[in-house]
Amino acid sequence: MKSIYNQSVFILIILLFLFSNSFGQSKMELIDFETNLYGIENPNGGNIAFLVTRKGVIVVDAGSTPNDGKKIVSIVKSVTKKPIKYLILTHLHGDHVNGVSGFPRDVKIIAHADLEKNNSEFNEKDLINYTENILPNYLENLRIQLDSIKNKDSEAYNTLINEYNTNVDYFEDIKKIEFRKPDITFTDFFRLKLGDERIILEYPGPGHTFDNIIVKFSYHNVIHIGDLVFNNMFPYTIDEHGVDIYNWVTILDDLYKENIYTVIPGHGEIGEKILLKEQSDYFKNLAKKIERLKNEGMNLEQIIEKCDVNDYGLNGYESQFPVNIKVIYDQLINTKIEWWEF
Ligand SMILES: [Zn+2]
């Protein structure tokens, strides 16, 4: 069967996502929405949350690169003089963990028990490919384009040289990525107390990845849900990293029944509880359509052609749409679950 999409383009897109997109560096934005509890919306990687307590600060997620980690630390410092005590990592993806080496060494890292294994199995391999092949080739390509432009004062040259310089800096940054073994790990549930605060960490089973955890700021009715929610964007669904759409929907629907007011998604703007329902509905609607088309006798390729990306009203990571379809299609084939009866 001839694929209508190019596999190597997908791999590149996934790697760019996991190691942050160097082509559009925009600023992290501090969101002050609750007493002592802050969000950082990060357009170049995963969103961050931090809670300031009497005895120190707890940060959730580390950004995509060591420089991102340093930026997070300086944003925390702009709000409080208290030291960062704990760094919670929501899941294995590089755009949430690769900023770890930008944090002070004495910060205690907390993650799911499988994160370290998953990091060495997936991230390290991807990072080597990225730093030894993809990025050097990309820079070489830019260099050739720069050499071919005769007029060094032209706008085209200036645009390109800026892109080149940004990527050289980015390359230096990602070379400093160094994973740190978590100090505290758990498999199902962990309660963290600091000062007068309490945070509940839960592993709900695989959804976005094998190791995705939910961070509940239990005195605030706020959760950082990692990449179990992409707000207004197509979600990343990576088969090898343990994606399970059926369980993902179940996790979201269960959480929706809880007393939650604010949701900090892995990507996109921080929002209210409705984000949980919107993410769940996206998968349910798409899965319903795929099952209907499959029952009409269409194969995967025909289904991908028949589904219109514009029907879903999302505007980000559109390249993931056919990947979402493929993952749901494969899961429908491989399970006998009645999908729509949640
Ligand atoms: Zn992720």
mmCIF file of C-alpha atoms and ligand atoms in Angstrom:
data_model
loop_
_atom_site.group_PDB
_atom_site.id
_atom_site.type_symbol
_atom_site.label_atom_id
_atom_site.label_comp_id
_atom_site.label_asym_id
_atom_site.label_seq_id
_atom_site.Cartn_x
_atom_site.Cartn_y
_atom_site.Cartn_z
ATOM 1 C CA MET A 1 0.000 0.000 0.000
ATOM 2 C CA LYS A 2 1.414 3.346 -1.023
ATOM 3 C CA SER A 3 1.442 5.771 1.855
ATOM 4 C CA ILE A 4 -0.089 9.171 1.214
ATOM 5 C CA TYR A 5 2.269 10.724 3.691
ATOM 6 C CA ASN A 6 5.997 10.649 3.839
ATOM 7 C CA GLN A 7 7.273 8.757 6.869
ATOM 8 C CA SER A 8 10.578 10.636 7.107
ATOM 9 C CA VAL A 9 8.761 13.972 7.171
ATOM 10 C CA PHE A 10 6.737 12.685 10.112
ATOM 11 C CA ILE A 11 9.819 11.572 11.962
ATOM 12 C CA LEU A 12 11.342 15.025 11.480
ATOM 13 C CA ILE A 13 8.173 16.732 12.673
ATOM 14 C CA ILE A 14 8.022 14.515 15.741
ATOM 15 C CA LEU A 15 11.674 15.165 16.576
ATOM 16 C CA LEU A 16 11.251 18.913 16.116
ATOM 17 C CA PHE A 17 8.363 18.733 18.523
ATOM 18 C CA LEU A 18 10.177 16.655 21.100
ATOM 19 C CA PHE A 19 13.254 18.866 21.071
ATOM 20 C CA SER A 20 11.361 22.162 20.667
ATOM 21 C CA ASN A 21 10.922 24.039 17.480
ATOM 22 C CA SER A 22 13.900 26.282 16.930
ATOM 23 C CA PHE A 23 12.282 28.065 14.020
ATOM 24 C CA GLY A 24 9.876 30.200 15.978
ATOM 25 C CA GLN A 25 11.357 31.084 19.336
ATOM 26 C CA SER A 26 8.755 33.116 21.184
ATOM 27 C CA LYS A 27 8.707 34.100 24.812
ATOM 28 C CA MET A 28 7.505 32.118 27.779
ATOM 29 C CA GLU A 29 4.607 33.874 29.458
ATOM 30 C CA LEU A 30 3.995 33.961 33.206
ATOM 31 C CA ILE A 31 0.337 33.491 34.126
ATOM 32 C CA ASP A 32 -0.570 34.511 37.664
ATOM 33 C CA PHE A 33 -3.966 32.902 38.225
ATOM 34 C CA GLU A 34 -4.077 31.733 41.836
ATOM 35 C CA THR A 35 -2.482 32.810 45.099
ATOM 36 C CA ASN A 36 1.012 31.269 45.100
ATOM 37 C CA LEU A 37 0.270 29.158 42.021
ATOM 38 C CA TYR A 38 1.549 30.181 38.593
ATOM 39 C CA GLY A 39 1.590 28.860 35.067
ATOM 40 C CA ILE A 40 4.156 29.502 32.357
ATOM 41 C CA GLU A 41 2.761 29.183 28.844
ATOM 42 C CA ASN A 42 5.628 27.968 26.711
ATOM 43 C CA PRO A 43 5.184 28.223 22.935
ATOM 44 C CA ASN A 44 8.453 26.323 22.316
ATOM 45 C CA GLY A 45 7.777 23.271 24.467
ATOM 46 C CA GLY A 46 5.640 21.989 27.306
ATOM 47 C CA ASN A 47 3.823 24.360 29.674
ATOM 48 C CA ILE A 48 5.106 24.769 33.213
ATOM 49 C CA ALA A 49 3.423 25.286 36.587
ATOM 50 C CA PHE A 50 4.943 26.308 39.886
ATOM 51 C CA LEU A 51 3.656 26.539 43.418
ATOM 52 C CA VAL A 52 5.302 28.796 45.998
ATOM 53 C CA THR A 53 5.076 27.465 49.559
ATOM 54 C CA ARG A 54 6.427 28.700 52.899
ATOM 55 C CA LYS A 55 9.270 26.165 52.604
ATOM 56 C CA GLY A 56 10.172 26.452 48.934
ATOM 57 C CA VAL A 57 8.924 26.090 45.382
ATOM 58 C CA ILE A 58 7.613 23.066 43.470
ATOM 59 C CA VAL A 59 7.943 23.240 39.668
ATOM 60 C CA VAL A 60 6.165 21.016 37.148
ATOM 61 C CA ASP A 61 8.074 20.321 33.915
ATOM 62 C CA ALA A 62 11.393 21.642 32.689
ATOM 63 C CA GLY A 63 11.028 22.880 29.090
ATOM 64 C CA SER A 64 12.877 21.668 25.996
ATOM 65 C CA THR A 65 16.495 22.686 26.493
ATOM 66 C CA PRO A 66 18.948 23.621 29.285
ATOM 67 C CA ASN A 67 18.409 27.309 28.373
ATOM 68 C CA ASP A 68 14.647 26.843 28.744
ATOM 69 C CA GLY A 69 15.303 25.326 32.185
ATOM 70 C CA LYS A 70 17.357 28.404 33.126
ATOM 71 C CA LYS A 71 14.580 30.699 31.868
ATOM 72 C CA ILE A 72 12.062 28.861 34.062
ATOM 73 C CA VAL A 73 14.363 29.219 37.080
ATOM 74 C CA SER A 74 14.718 32.956 36.443
ATOM 75 C CA ILE A 75 10.940 33.399 36.063
ATOM 76 C CA VAL A 76 10.482 31.644 39.430
ATOM 77 C CA LYS A 77 13.121 33.965 40.925
ATOM 78 C CA SER A 78 11.251 37.003 39.590
ATOM 79 C CA VAL A 79 8.272 35.954 41.744
ATOM 80 C CA THR A 80 9.866 34.650 44.959
ATOM 81 C CA LYS A 81 13.178 34.416 46.824
ATOM 82 C CA LYS A 82 12.294 30.909 48.061
ATOM 83 C CA PRO A 83 14.465 28.126 46.593
ATOM 84 C CA ILE A 84 13.130 25.510 44.169
ATOM 85 C CA LYS A 85 12.881 22.268 46.148
ATOM 86 C CA TYR A 86 11.178 19.851 43.750
ATOM 87 C CA LEU A 87 10.836 19.426 40.000
ATOM 88 C CA ILE A 88 8.029 17.126 38.875
ATOM 89 C CA LEU A 89 8.258 15.696 35.332
ATOM 90 C CA THR A 90 4.917 14.791 33.734
ATOM 91 C CA HIS A 91 6.240 12.337 31.094
ATOM 92 C CA LEU A 92 9.227 11.278 29.056
ATOM 93 C CA HIS A 93 8.992 13.692 26.136
ATOM 94 C CA GLY A 94 12.017 15.909 25.558
ATOM 95 C CA ASP A 95 10.011 19.126 25.440
ATOM 96 C CA HIS A 96 9.082 18.481 29.097
ATOM 97 C CA VAL A 97 12.317 16.996 30.489
ATOM 98 C CA ASN A 98 15.293 18.274 28.479
ATOM 99 C CA GLY A 99 15.456 21.513 30.471
ATOM 100 C CA VAL A 100 16.427 19.582 33.621
ATOM 101 C CA SER A 101 20.129 20.504 33.406
ATOM 102 C CA GLY A 102 19.167 24.206 33.572
ATOM 103 C CA PHE A 103 17.930 23.676 37.162
ATOM 104 C CA PRO A 104 20.153 23.793 40.275
ATOM 105 C CA ARG A 105 21.665 20.390 41.120
ATOM 106 C CA ASP A 106 20.076 20.201 44.569
ATOM 107 C CA VAL A 107 16.511 20.285 43.193
ATOM 108 C CA LYS A 108 14.849 16.911 43.812
ATOM 109 C CA ILE A 109 13.272 15.388 40.720
ATOM 110 C CA ILE A 110 10.026 13.417 40.974
ATOM 111 C CA ALA A 111 8.629 11.260 38.157
ATOM 112 C CA HIS A 112 6.913 8.007 37.320
ATOM 113 C CA ALA A 113 9.092 4.942 37.942
ATOM 114 C CA ASP A 114 9.305 4.189 34.185
ATOM 115 C CA LEU A 115 10.459 7.625 33.086
ATOM 116 C CA GLU A 116 14.167 6.925 33.396
ATOM 117 C CA LYS A 117 13.928 3.705 31.378
ATOM 118 C CA ASN A 118 11.746 5.405 28.743
ATOM 119 C CA ASN A 119 14.138 8.309 28.507
ATOM 120 C CA SER A 120 17.096 6.067 27.755
ATOM 121 C CA GLU A 121 15.069 3.935 25.365
ATOM 122 C CA PHE A 122 13.532 6.766 23.319
ATOM 123 C CA ASN A 123 14.866 10.240 24.079
ATOM 124 C CA GLU A 124 18.548 9.449 24.069
ATOM 125 C CA LYS A 125 18.322 7.717 20.704
ATOM 126 C CA ASP A 126 16.270 10.566 19.231
ATOM 127 C CA LEU A 127 18.632 13.150 20.663
ATOM 128 C CA ILE A 128 21.680 11.485 19.083
ATOM 129 C CA ASN A 129 19.890 11.373 15.717
ATOM 130 C CA TYR A 130 18.896 14.996 16.127
ATOM 131 C CA THR A 131 22.323 16.336 17.137
ATOM 132 C CA GLU A 132 24.406 14.128 14.846
ATOM 133 C CA ASN A 133 22.257 14.064 11.709
ATOM 134 C CA ILE A 134 19.173 16.228 11.484
ATOM 135 C CA LEU A 135 20.426 19.531 12.848
ATOM 136 C CA PRO A 136 23.922 19.449 11.253
ATOM 137 C CA ASN A 137 22.303 18.630 7.879
ATOM 138 C CA TYR A 138 19.809 21.412 8.339
ATOM 139 C CA LEU A 139 22.594 23.911 9.185
ATOM 140 C CA GLU A 140 24.675 22.722 6.229
ATOM 141 C CA ASN A 141 21.676 23.275 3.980
ATOM 142 C CA LEU A 142 21.234 26.818 5.294
ATOM 143 C CA ARG A 143 24.961 27.453 4.752
ATOM 144 C CA ILE A 144 24.680 26.386 1.093
ATOM 145 C CA GLN A 145 21.656 28.646 0.620
ATOM 146 C CA LEU A 146 23.520 31.557 2.237
ATOM 147 C CA ASP A 147 26.540 31.054 -0.035
ATOM 148 C CA SER A 148 24.305 31.065 -3.083
ATOM 149 C CA ILE A 149 22.890 34.531 -2.327
ATOM 150 C CA LYS A 150 25.071 37.123 -4.065
ATOM 151 C CA ASN A 151 23.658 40.264 -2.466
ATOM 152 C CA LYS A 152 24.688 40.071 1.199
ATOM 153 C CA ASP A 153 22.596 43.210 1.987
ATOM 154 C CA SER A 154 19.357 41.729 0.681
ATOM 155 C CA GLU A 155 16.400 40.958 2.921
ATOM 156 C CA ALA A 156 16.511 37.311 1.888
ATOM 157 C CA TYR A 157 20.123 37.046 3.082
ATOM 158 C CA ASN A 158 19.336 38.777 6.378
ATOM 159 C CA THR A 159 16.372 36.515 7.085
ATOM 160 C CA LEU A 160 18.434 33.439 6.357
ATOM 161 C CA ILE A 161 21.466 34.518 8.370
ATOM 162 C CA ASN A 162 19.190 35.193 11.353
ATOM 163 C CA GLU A 163 17.724 31.722 11.034
ATOM 164 C CA TYR A 164 21.218 30.273 10.735
ATOM 165 C CA ASN A 165 22.510 32.090 13.839
ATOM 166 C CA THR A 166 19.424 31.151 15.891
ATOM 167 C CA ASN A 167 19.963 27.513 15.003
ATOM 168 C CA VAL A 168 23.679 27.613 15.784
ATOM 169 C CA ASP A 169 22.786 28.929 19.271
ATOM 170 C CA TYR A 170 20.075 26.305 19.586
ATOM 171 C CA PHE A 171 22.534 23.591 18.571
ATOM 172 C CA GLU A 172 24.953 24.700 21.317
ATOM 173 C CA ASP A 173 22.062 24.661 23.786
ATOM 174 C CA ILE A 174 20.851 21.131 23.006
ATOM 175 C CA LYS A 175 24.400 19.755 23.183
ATOM 176 C CA LYS A 176 24.209 20.541 26.921
ATOM 177 C CA ILE A 177 21.132 18.366 27.459
ATOM 178 C CA GLU A 178 21.835 15.966 30.275
ATOM 179 C CA PHE A 179 19.186 13.728 31.795
ATOM 180 C CA ARG A 180 19.144 13.398 35.576
ATOM 181 C CA LYS A 181 17.892 10.283 37.248
ATOM 182 C CA PRO A 182 14.756 11.133 39.270
ATOM 183 C CA ASP A 183 15.352 11.212 43.052
ATOM 184 C CA ILE A 184 11.803 10.131 43.905
ATOM 185 C CA THR A 185 9.723 7.775 41.771
ATOM 186 C CA PHE A 186 6.313 6.189 42.173
ATOM 187 C CA THR A 187 4.110 3.794 40.231
ATOM 188 C CA ASP A 188 0.486 4.719 41.098
ATOM 189 C CA PHE A 189 0.176 7.532 43.580
ATOM 190 C CA PHE A 190 2.388 9.970 45.466
ATOM 191 C CA ARG A 191 1.548 12.661 47.984
ATOM 192 C CA LEU A 192 3.997 15.540 48.293
ATOM 193 C CA LYS A 193 3.754 17.882 51.270
ATOM 194 C CA LEU A 194 5.727 21.119 51.491
ATOM 195 C CA GLY A 195 4.996 24.032 53.812
ATOM 196 C CA ASP A 196 1.225 24.331 54.087
ATOM 197 C CA GLU A 197 0.661 22.821 50.666
ATOM 198 C CA ARG A 198 -0.116 19.369 49.367
ATOM 199 C CA ILE A 199 0.237 18.036 45.833
ATOM 200 C CA ILE A 200 -1.176 14.727 44.660
ATOM 201 C CA LEU A 201 0.540 12.880 41.811
ATOM 202 C CA GLU A 202 -1.392 10.143 40.052
ATOM 203 C CA TYR A 203 -0.566 7.658 37.337
ATOM 204 C CA PRO A 204 -3.839 6.911 35.501
ATOM 205 C CA GLY A 205 -2.395 4.298 33.109
ATOM 206 C CA PRO A 206 -1.153 4.994 29.588
ATOM 207 C CA GLY A 207 -2.898 7.682 27.530
ATOM 208 C CA HIS A 208 -0.462 10.028 25.810
ATOM 209 C CA THR A 209 2.567 7.954 26.919
ATOM 210 C CA PHE A 210 3.449 4.913 29.095
ATOM 211 C CA ASP A 211 4.452 7.179 31.962
ATOM 212 C CA ASN A 212 2.086 10.195 31.891
ATOM 213 C CA ILE A 213 1.169 11.479 35.334
ATOM 214 C CA ILE A 214 -1.389 14.019 36.518
ATOM 215 C CA VAL A 215 -0.339 16.689 38.999
ATOM 216 C CA LYS A 216 -3.162 17.843 41.276
ATOM 217 C CA PHE A 217 -2.752 21.046 43.254
ATOM 218 C CA SER A 218 -5.307 19.777 45.688
ATOM 219 C CA TYR A 219 -5.890 22.973 47.706
ATOM 220 C CA HIS A 220 -6.463 24.977 44.523
ATOM 221 C CA ASN A 221 -8.691 22.823 42.277
ATOM 222 C CA VAL A 222 -6.018 23.114 39.606
ATOM 223 C CA ILE A 223 -4.302 20.327 37.674
ATOM 224 C CA HIS A 224 -1.267 20.210 35.404
ATOM 225 C CA ILE A 225 -2.263 17.402 33.096
ATOM 226 C CA GLY A 226 0.849 17.235 30.898
ATOM 227 C CA ASP A 227 0.180 16.214 27.306
ATOM 228 C CA LEU A 228 -3.116 14.515 28.113
ATOM 229 C CA VAL A 229 -4.540 17.852 26.934
ATOM 230 C CA PHE A 230 -3.453 19.838 23.883
ATOM 231 C CA ASN A 231 -5.553 22.993 23.955
ATOM 232 C CA ASN A 232 -6.813 23.954 20.497
ATOM 233 C CA MET A 233 -4.189 21.782 18.780
ATOM 234 C CA PHE A 234 -4.004 18.315 17.314
ATOM 235 C CA PRO A 235 -2.541 16.033 19.980
ATOM 236 C CA TYR A 236 0.669 14.084 19.488
ATOM 237 C CA THR A 237 -0.043 10.365 19.399
ATOM 238 C CA ILE A 238 3.156 8.346 19.167
ATOM 239 C CA ASP A 239 2.640 4.601 18.981
ATOM 240 C CA GLU A 240 6.088 3.609 20.270
ATOM 241 C CA HIS A 241 5.663 5.829 23.324
ATOM 242 C CA GLY A 242 2.628 3.921 24.539
ATOM 243 C CA VAL A 243 -0.313 5.965 23.268
ATOM 244 C CA ASP A 244 -3.684 4.460 24.237
ATOM 245 C CA ILE A 245 -6.585 6.560 22.947
ATOM 246 C CA TYR A 246 -9.312 4.510 24.631
ATOM 247 C CA ASN A 247 -7.698 4.865 28.032
ATOM 248 C CA TRP A 248 -6.843 8.507 27.292
ATOM 249 C CA VAL A 249 -10.564 9.296 26.815
ATOM 250 C CA THR A 250 -11.441 7.354 29.981
ATOM 251 C CA ILE A 251 -8.851 9.315 31.984
ATOM 252 C CA LEU A 252 -10.271 12.638 30.752
ATOM 253 C CA ASP A 253 -13.887 11.629 31.398
ATOM 254 C CA ASP A 254 -13.025 10.435 34.926
ATOM 255 C CA LEU A 255 -11.206 13.669 35.714
ATOM 256 C CA TYR A 256 -14.113 15.693 34.367
ATOM 257 C CA LYS A 257 -16.241 14.352 37.239
ATOM 258 C CA GLU A 258 -13.765 15.677 39.802
ATOM 259 C CA ASN A 259 -13.752 19.035 41.511
ATOM 260 C CA ILE A 260 -11.356 20.790 39.149
ATOM 261 C CA TYR A 261 -11.549 24.397 38.075
ATOM 262 C CA THR A 262 -8.384 25.158 36.101
ATOM 263 C CA VAL A 263 -6.461 22.889 33.705
ATOM 264 C CA ILE A 264 -2.852 23.565 32.734
ATOM 265 C CA PRO A 265 -2.478 21.650 29.473
ATOM 266 C CA GLY A 266 0.827 20.331 28.141
ATOM 267 C CA HIS A 267 0.483 22.656 25.150
ATOM 268 C CA GLY A 268 -1.699 25.660 24.370
ATOM 269 C CA GLU A 269 -3.332 28.170 26.677
ATOM 270 C CA ILE A 270 -4.257 27.447 30.278
ATOM 271 C CA GLY A 271 -8.021 27.116 30.576
ATOM 272 C CA GLU A 272 -10.961 25.898 32.589
ATOM 273 C CA LYS A 273 -12.191 22.359 33.181
ATOM 274 C CA ILE A 274 -13.950 22.307 29.790
ATOM 275 C CA LEU A 275 -10.552 21.592 28.180
ATOM 276 C CA LEU A 276 -10.869 18.013 29.483
ATOM 277 C CA LYS A 277 -14.185 17.545 27.698
ATOM 278 C CA GLU A 278 -12.967 19.194 24.495
ATOM 279 C CA GLN A 279 -9.969 16.849 24.283
ATOM 280 C CA SER A 280 -12.143 13.818 25.006
ATOM 281 C CA ASP A 281 -14.778 14.906 22.448
ATOM 282 C CA TYR A 282 -12.131 15.340 19.765
ATOM 283 C CA PHE A 283 -11.077 11.712 20.124
ATOM 284 C CA LYS A 284 -14.645 10.418 20.443
ATOM 285 C CA ASN A 285 -15.856 12.254 17.334
ATOM 286 C CA LEU A 286 -12.858 11.240 15.271
ATOM 287 C CA ALA A 287 -13.052 7.627 16.452
ATOM 288 C CA LYS A 288 -16.782 7.477 15.641
ATOM 289 C CA LYS A 289 -16.127 8.716 12.138
ATOM 290 C CA ILE A 290 -13.252 6.277 11.612
ATOM 291 C CA GLU A 291 -15.337 3.348 12.797
ATOM 292 C CA ARG A 292 -18.222 4.328 10.504
ATOM 293 C CA LEU A 293 -15.920 4.576 7.472
ATOM 294 C CA LYS A 294 -14.177 1.339 8.396
ATOM 295 C CA ASN A 295 -17.547 -0.425 8.614
ATOM 296 C CA GLU A 296 -18.364 0.927 5.140
ATOM 297 C CA GLY A 297 -15.323 -1.025 3.950
ATOM 298 C CA MET A 298 -12.703 1.691 3.623
ATOM 299 C CA ASN A 299 -9.051 1.046 4.337
ATOM 300 C CA LEU A 300 -6.791 3.361 6.341
ATOM 301 C CA GLU A 301 -5.600 5.339 3.349
ATOM 302 C CA GLN A 302 -9.151 5.975 2.139
ATOM 303 C CA ILE A 303 -10.220 6.985 5.638
ATOM 304 C CA ILE A 304 -7.348 9.476 5.935
ATOM 305 C CA GLU A 305 -8.426 10.984 2.624
ATOM 306 C CA LYS A 306 -12.050 11.151 3.697
ATOM 307 C CA CYS A 307 -11.421 12.912 7.023
ATOM 308 C CA ASP A 308 -11.127 16.680 6.676
ATOM 309 C CA VAL A 309 -8.678 18.374 9.039
ATOM 310 C CA ASN A 310 -10.811 21.547 8.881
ATOM 311 C CA ASP A 311 -13.807 19.805 10.473
ATOM 312 C CA TYR A 312 -12.151 19.827 13.885
ATOM 313 C CA GLY A 313 -11.588 23.566 14.379
ATOM 314 C CA LEU A 314 -8.098 23.151 15.817
ATOM 315 C CA ASN A 315 -5.125 25.172 14.694
ATOM 316 C CA GLY A 316 -1.795 23.721 15.656
ATOM 317 C CA TYR A 317 0.211 20.578 14.819
ATOM 318 C CA GLU A 318 -2.087 19.768 11.845
ATOM 319 C CA SER A 319 0.540 17.293 10.630
ATOM 320 C CA GLN A 320 -0.548 15.048 13.514
ATOM 321 C CA PHE A 321 -4.084 14.641 12.142
ATOM 322 C CA PRO A 322 -3.353 11.632 9.865
ATOM 323 C CA VAL A 323 -1.207 10.147 12.657
ATOM 324 C CA ASN A 324 -4.171 10.483 15.065
ATOM 325 C CA ILE A 325 -6.352 8.660 12.512
ATOM 326 C CA LYS A 326 -3.826 5.876 12.058
ATOM 327 C CA VAL A 327 -3.427 5.311 15.804
ATOM 328 C CA ILE A 328 -7.212 5.196 16.359
ATOM 329 C CA TYR A 329 -7.698 2.943 13.323
ATOM 330 C CA ASP A 330 -5.030 0.510 14.545
ATOM 331 C CA GLN A 331 -6.523 0.483 18.017
ATOM 332 C CA LEU A 332 -10.006 -0.173 16.623
ATOM 333 C CA ILE A 333 -8.663 -3.112 14.638
ATOM 334 C CA ASN A 334 -6.767 -4.506 17.601
ATOM 335 C CA THR A 335 -9.434 -4.217 20.303
ATOM 336 C CA LYS A 336 -12.989 -5.330 20.524
ATOM 337 C CA ILE A 337 -14.073 -2.502 22.794
ATOM 338 C CA GLU A 338 -17.401 -0.810 22.073
ATOM 339 C CA TRP A 339 -15.816 2.558 21.564
ATOM 340 C CA TRP A 340 -18.737 4.880 22.012
ATOM 341 C CA GLU A 341 -20.187 3.441 25.171
ATOM 342 C CA PHE A 342 -18.056 5.173 27.740
HETATM 343 ZN ZN ZN B 1 4.328 14.626 25.166
#
